[in-house]
Coordinates of C-alpha atoms and ligand atoms in Angstrom, one line a residue:
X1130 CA -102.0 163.5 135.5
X1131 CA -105.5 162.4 134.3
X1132 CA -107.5 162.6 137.7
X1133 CA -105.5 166.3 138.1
X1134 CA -106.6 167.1 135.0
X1135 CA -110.0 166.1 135.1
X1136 CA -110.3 167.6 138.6
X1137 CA -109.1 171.1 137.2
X1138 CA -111.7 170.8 134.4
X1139 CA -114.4 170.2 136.7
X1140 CA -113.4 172.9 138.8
X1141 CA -113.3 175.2 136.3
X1142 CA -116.8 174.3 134.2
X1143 CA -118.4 173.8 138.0
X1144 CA -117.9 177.3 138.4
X1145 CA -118.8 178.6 134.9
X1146 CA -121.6 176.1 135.0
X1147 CA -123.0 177.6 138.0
X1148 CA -122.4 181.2 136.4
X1149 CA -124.2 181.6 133.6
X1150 CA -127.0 179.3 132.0
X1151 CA -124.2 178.2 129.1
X1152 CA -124.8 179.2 125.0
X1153 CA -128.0 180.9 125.6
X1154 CA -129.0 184.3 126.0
X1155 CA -129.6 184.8 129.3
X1156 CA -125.6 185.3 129.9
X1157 CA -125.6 188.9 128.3
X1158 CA -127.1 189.7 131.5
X1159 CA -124.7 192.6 133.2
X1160 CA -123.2 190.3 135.9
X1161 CA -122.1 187.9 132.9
X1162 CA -119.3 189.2 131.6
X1163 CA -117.5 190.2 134.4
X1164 CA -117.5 187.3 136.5
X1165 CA -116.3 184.8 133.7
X1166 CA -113.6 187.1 132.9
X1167 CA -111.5 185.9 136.0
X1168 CA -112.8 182.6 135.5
X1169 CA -111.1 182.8 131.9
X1170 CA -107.8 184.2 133.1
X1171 CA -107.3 181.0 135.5
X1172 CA -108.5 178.6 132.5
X1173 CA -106.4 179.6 130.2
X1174 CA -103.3 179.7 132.7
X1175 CA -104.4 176.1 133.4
X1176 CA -104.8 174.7 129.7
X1177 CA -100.7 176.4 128.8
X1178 CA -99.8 174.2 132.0
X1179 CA -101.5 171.5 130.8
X1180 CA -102.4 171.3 126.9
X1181 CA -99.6 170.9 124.9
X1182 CA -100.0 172.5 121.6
X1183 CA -99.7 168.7 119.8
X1184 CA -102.4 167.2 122.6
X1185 CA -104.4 164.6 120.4
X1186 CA -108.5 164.9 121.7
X1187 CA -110.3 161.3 122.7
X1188 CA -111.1 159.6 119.5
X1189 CA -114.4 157.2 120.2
X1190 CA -115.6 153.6 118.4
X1191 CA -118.5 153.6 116.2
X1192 CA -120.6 152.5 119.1
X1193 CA -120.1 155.0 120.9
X1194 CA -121.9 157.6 118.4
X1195 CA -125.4 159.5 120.1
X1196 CA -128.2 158.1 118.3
X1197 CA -129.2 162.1 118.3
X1198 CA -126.6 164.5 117.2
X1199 CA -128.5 167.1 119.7
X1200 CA -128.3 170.7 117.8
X1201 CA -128.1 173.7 119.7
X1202 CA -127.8 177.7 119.2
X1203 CA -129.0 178.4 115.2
X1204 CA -130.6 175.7 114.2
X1205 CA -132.6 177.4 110.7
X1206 CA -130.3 180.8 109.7
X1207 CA -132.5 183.7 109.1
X1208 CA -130.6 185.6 106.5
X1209 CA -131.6 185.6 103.1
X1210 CA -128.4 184.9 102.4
X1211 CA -128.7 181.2 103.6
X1212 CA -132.3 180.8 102.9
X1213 CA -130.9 181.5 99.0
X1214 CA -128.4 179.1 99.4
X1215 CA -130.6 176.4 101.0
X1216 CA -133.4 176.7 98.6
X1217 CA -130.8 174.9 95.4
X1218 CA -129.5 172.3 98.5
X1219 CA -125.9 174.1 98.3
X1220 CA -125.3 173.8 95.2
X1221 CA -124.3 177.7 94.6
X1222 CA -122.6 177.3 98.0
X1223 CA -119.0 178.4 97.7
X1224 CA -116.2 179.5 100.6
X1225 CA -114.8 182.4 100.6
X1226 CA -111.3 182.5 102.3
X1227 CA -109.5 185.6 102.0
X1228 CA -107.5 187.9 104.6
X1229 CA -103.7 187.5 104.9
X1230 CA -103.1 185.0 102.5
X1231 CA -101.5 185.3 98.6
X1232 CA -104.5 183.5 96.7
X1233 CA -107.9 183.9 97.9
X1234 CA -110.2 181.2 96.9
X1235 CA -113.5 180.8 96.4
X1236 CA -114.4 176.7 97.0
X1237 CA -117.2 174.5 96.3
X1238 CA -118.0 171.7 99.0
X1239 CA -116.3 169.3 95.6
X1240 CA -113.0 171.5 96.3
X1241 CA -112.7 171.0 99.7
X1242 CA -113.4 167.5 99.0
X1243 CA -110.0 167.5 96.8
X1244 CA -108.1 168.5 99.8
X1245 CA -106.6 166.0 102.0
X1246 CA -109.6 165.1 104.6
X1247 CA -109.8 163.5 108.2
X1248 CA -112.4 161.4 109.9
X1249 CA -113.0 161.7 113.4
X1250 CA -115.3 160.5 116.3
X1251 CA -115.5 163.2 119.0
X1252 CA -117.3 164.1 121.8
X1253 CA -119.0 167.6 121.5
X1254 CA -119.2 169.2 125.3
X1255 CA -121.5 172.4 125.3
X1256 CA -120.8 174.6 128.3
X1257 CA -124.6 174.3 129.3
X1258 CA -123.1 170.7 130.6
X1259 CA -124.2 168.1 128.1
X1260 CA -122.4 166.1 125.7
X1261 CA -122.7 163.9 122.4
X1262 CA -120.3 162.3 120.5
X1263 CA -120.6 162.0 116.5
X1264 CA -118.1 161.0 113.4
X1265 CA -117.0 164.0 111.6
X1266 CA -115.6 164.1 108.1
X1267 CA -114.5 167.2 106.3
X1268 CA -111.0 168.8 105.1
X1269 CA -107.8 169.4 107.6
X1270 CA -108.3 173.3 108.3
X1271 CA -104.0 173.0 107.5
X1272 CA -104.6 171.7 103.9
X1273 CA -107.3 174.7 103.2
X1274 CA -104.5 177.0 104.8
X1275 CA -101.9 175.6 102.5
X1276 CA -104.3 176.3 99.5
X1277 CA -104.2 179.3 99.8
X1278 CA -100.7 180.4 101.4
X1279 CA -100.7 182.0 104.9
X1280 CA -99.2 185.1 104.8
X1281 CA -96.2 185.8 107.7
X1282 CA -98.0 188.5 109.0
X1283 CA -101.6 186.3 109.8
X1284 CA -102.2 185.4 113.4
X1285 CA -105.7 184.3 113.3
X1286 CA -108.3 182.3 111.5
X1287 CA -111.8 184.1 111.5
X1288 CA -114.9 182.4 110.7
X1289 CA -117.8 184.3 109.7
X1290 CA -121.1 182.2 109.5
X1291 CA -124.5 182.9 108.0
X1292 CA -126.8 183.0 110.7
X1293 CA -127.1 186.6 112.5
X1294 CA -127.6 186.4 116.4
X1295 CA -129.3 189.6 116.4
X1296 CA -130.2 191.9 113.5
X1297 CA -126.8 192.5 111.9
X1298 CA -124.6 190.2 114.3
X1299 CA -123.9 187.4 112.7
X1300 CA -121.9 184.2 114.7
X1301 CA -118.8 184.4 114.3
X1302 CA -115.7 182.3 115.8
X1303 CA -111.5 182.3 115.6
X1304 CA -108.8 180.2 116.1
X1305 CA -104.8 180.6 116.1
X1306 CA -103.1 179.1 113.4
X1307 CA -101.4 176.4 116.0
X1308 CA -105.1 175.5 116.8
X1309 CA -106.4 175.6 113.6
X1310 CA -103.1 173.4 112.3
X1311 CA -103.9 170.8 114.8
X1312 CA -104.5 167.5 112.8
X1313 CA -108.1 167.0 114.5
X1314 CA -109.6 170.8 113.2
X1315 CA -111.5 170.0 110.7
X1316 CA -114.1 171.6 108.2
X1317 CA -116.9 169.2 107.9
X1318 CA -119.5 168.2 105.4
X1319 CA -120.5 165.3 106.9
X1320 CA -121.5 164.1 109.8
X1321 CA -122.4 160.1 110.5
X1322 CA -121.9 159.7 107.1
X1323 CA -124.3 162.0 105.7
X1324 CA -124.1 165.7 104.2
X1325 CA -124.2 167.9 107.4
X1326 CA -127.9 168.6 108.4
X1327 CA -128.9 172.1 108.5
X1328 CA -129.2 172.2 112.6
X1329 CA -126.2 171.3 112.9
X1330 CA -124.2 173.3 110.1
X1331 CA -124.9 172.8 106.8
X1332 CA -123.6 172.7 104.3
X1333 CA -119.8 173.5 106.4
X1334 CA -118.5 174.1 109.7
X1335 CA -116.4 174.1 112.1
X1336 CA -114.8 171.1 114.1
X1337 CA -112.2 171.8 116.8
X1338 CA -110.8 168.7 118.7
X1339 CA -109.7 170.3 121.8
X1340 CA -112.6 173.0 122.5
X1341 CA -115.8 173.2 123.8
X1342 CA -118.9 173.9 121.6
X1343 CA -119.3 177.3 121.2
X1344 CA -116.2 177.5 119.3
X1345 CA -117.6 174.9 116.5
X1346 CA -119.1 177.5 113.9
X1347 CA -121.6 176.1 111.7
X1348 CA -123.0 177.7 108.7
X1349 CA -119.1 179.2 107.9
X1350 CA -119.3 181.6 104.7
X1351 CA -116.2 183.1 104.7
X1352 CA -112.6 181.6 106.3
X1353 CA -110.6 185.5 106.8
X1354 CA -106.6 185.1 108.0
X1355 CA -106.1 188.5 110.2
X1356 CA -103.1 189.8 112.3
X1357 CA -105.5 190.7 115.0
X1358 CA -109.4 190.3 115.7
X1359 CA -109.9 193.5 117.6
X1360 CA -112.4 194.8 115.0
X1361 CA -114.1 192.4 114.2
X1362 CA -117.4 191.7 116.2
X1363 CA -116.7 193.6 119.7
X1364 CA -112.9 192.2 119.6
X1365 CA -113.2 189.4 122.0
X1366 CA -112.8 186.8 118.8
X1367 CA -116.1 185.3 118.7
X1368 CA -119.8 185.7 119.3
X1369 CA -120.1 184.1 122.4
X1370 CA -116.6 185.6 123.5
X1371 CA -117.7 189.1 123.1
X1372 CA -120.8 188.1 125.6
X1373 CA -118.4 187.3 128.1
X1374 CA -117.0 183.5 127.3
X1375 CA -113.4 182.7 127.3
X1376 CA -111.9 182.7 124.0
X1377 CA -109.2 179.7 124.7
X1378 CA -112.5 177.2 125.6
X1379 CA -110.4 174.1 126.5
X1380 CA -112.3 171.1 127.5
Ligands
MTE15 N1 -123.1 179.7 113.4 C1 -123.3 179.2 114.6 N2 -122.4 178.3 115.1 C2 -122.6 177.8 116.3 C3 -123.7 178.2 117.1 C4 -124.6 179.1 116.6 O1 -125.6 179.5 117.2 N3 -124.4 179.6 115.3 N4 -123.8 177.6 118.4 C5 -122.6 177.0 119.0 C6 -122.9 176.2 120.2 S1 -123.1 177.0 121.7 C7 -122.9 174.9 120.2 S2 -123.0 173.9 121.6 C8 -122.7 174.2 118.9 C9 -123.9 173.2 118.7 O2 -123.6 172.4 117.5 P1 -124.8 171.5 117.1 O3 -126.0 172.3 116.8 O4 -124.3 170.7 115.9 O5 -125.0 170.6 118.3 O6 -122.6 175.0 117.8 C10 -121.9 176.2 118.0 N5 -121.7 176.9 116.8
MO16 MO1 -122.8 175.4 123.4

């Protein structure tokens, strides 16, 4: 089942791999979008076959953590928004969650804290075909969803970050709530046991067991629970997504 698996997963990234130069900019080219979208369609039929929905990611040993956490996409966010933010070290930093849910919330990195938290080694695979593994610590996405009562209606988590990609694009990523209930997607405030460095996130992101990197938002501002995405960005869920990548990015 393992050596199937793995094979699959090869086959698949081997073929996105040789398509498109991974989280860079070069894949907005024309030819991008198209040829990952059948890519996508097999991948996804591939992870339902294979993924169950309770599927735990590899959890590593403390010597197994990358001496360099490498950072990659935004590694400074532009917007005066952030630059605000980092300029008192966070401490005005607050998360907004709103959407489909009965009590919006705004929450200090000290609220989250209050929330039940996980800590996690995982291995971080970008699709431009490197890895590193690093310990994660930061609320269970579930308890922050239970904080604020998920309305029946909600079918998505959005997460809208403070960088902007281009002038008024800002990254932006989503889950479904099974995913974003998984026990090992997390929001994190630290990572190897210090307050998240600004290249890779600070002073929140994103931490998703099961996916590949492009679906770990850093820099997340606002948490909003929708019924659909299809406004939001160009509707494909997610920065990256509406360039093209697959929106279910199973590893
Ligand atoms: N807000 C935001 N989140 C982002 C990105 C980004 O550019 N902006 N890049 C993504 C990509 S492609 C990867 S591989 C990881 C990199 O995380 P790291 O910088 O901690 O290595 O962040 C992801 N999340
Ligand atoms: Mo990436």
């Amino acid at each position: 089942m393992t050596d199937r698996r793995s094979f699959l997963r090869m086959a698949i990234m081997g073929t996105a791999g040789l398509l498109v130069a991974g989280c860079d900019r070069i894949s907005q080219s024309s030819w991008g979008p198209k040829v990952l979208g059948k890519a996508e369609g097999l991948n996804r039929r591939v992870q339902a076959l294979l993924a169950p929905s309770s599927a735990m990611a590899q959890e590593f040993s403390a010597a197994d953590i990358s001496p360099v956490f490498r950072p990659n996409g935004t590694v400074m966010p532009n917007t005066p928004a952030y630059q605000a933010l980092l300029a008192n070290q966070f401490r005005d930093y607050k998360l907004q969650v709103d959407g489909l849910v009965s009590r919006p919330a705004m929450l200090s990195i000290d609220d989250l804290k209050k929330l039940d938290s996980r800590t996690q080694i995982t291995r971080h695979d970008c699709v431009e075909g490197w890895s590193v593994i690093g310990k994660w610590q930061g609320a269970l996405l579930s308890a922050v969803l239970d904080h604020v009562g998920v309305d029946p209606q909600a079918r998505f988590v959005v997460f809208h970050c403070l960088d902007d990609m281009e002038a008024d694009t800002p990254y932006y990523e989503s889950l479904d709530l099974s995913e974003a209930r998984h026990p090992q997607t997390l929001l994190a405030w630290n990572l190897n046991d210090q307050p998240l460095p600004v290249p890779n996130g600070a002073p929140l992101r994103l931490r998703v067991g099961r996916q590949l990197g492009y679906k770990q938002a850093k820099y997340i501002g606002r948490i909003e629970l929708v019924r659909s995405f299809a406004d939001i960005g160009d509707g494909n869920g997610g920065y990256w997504e509406d360039q093209g990548y697959e929106w279910y990015a199973g590893i």
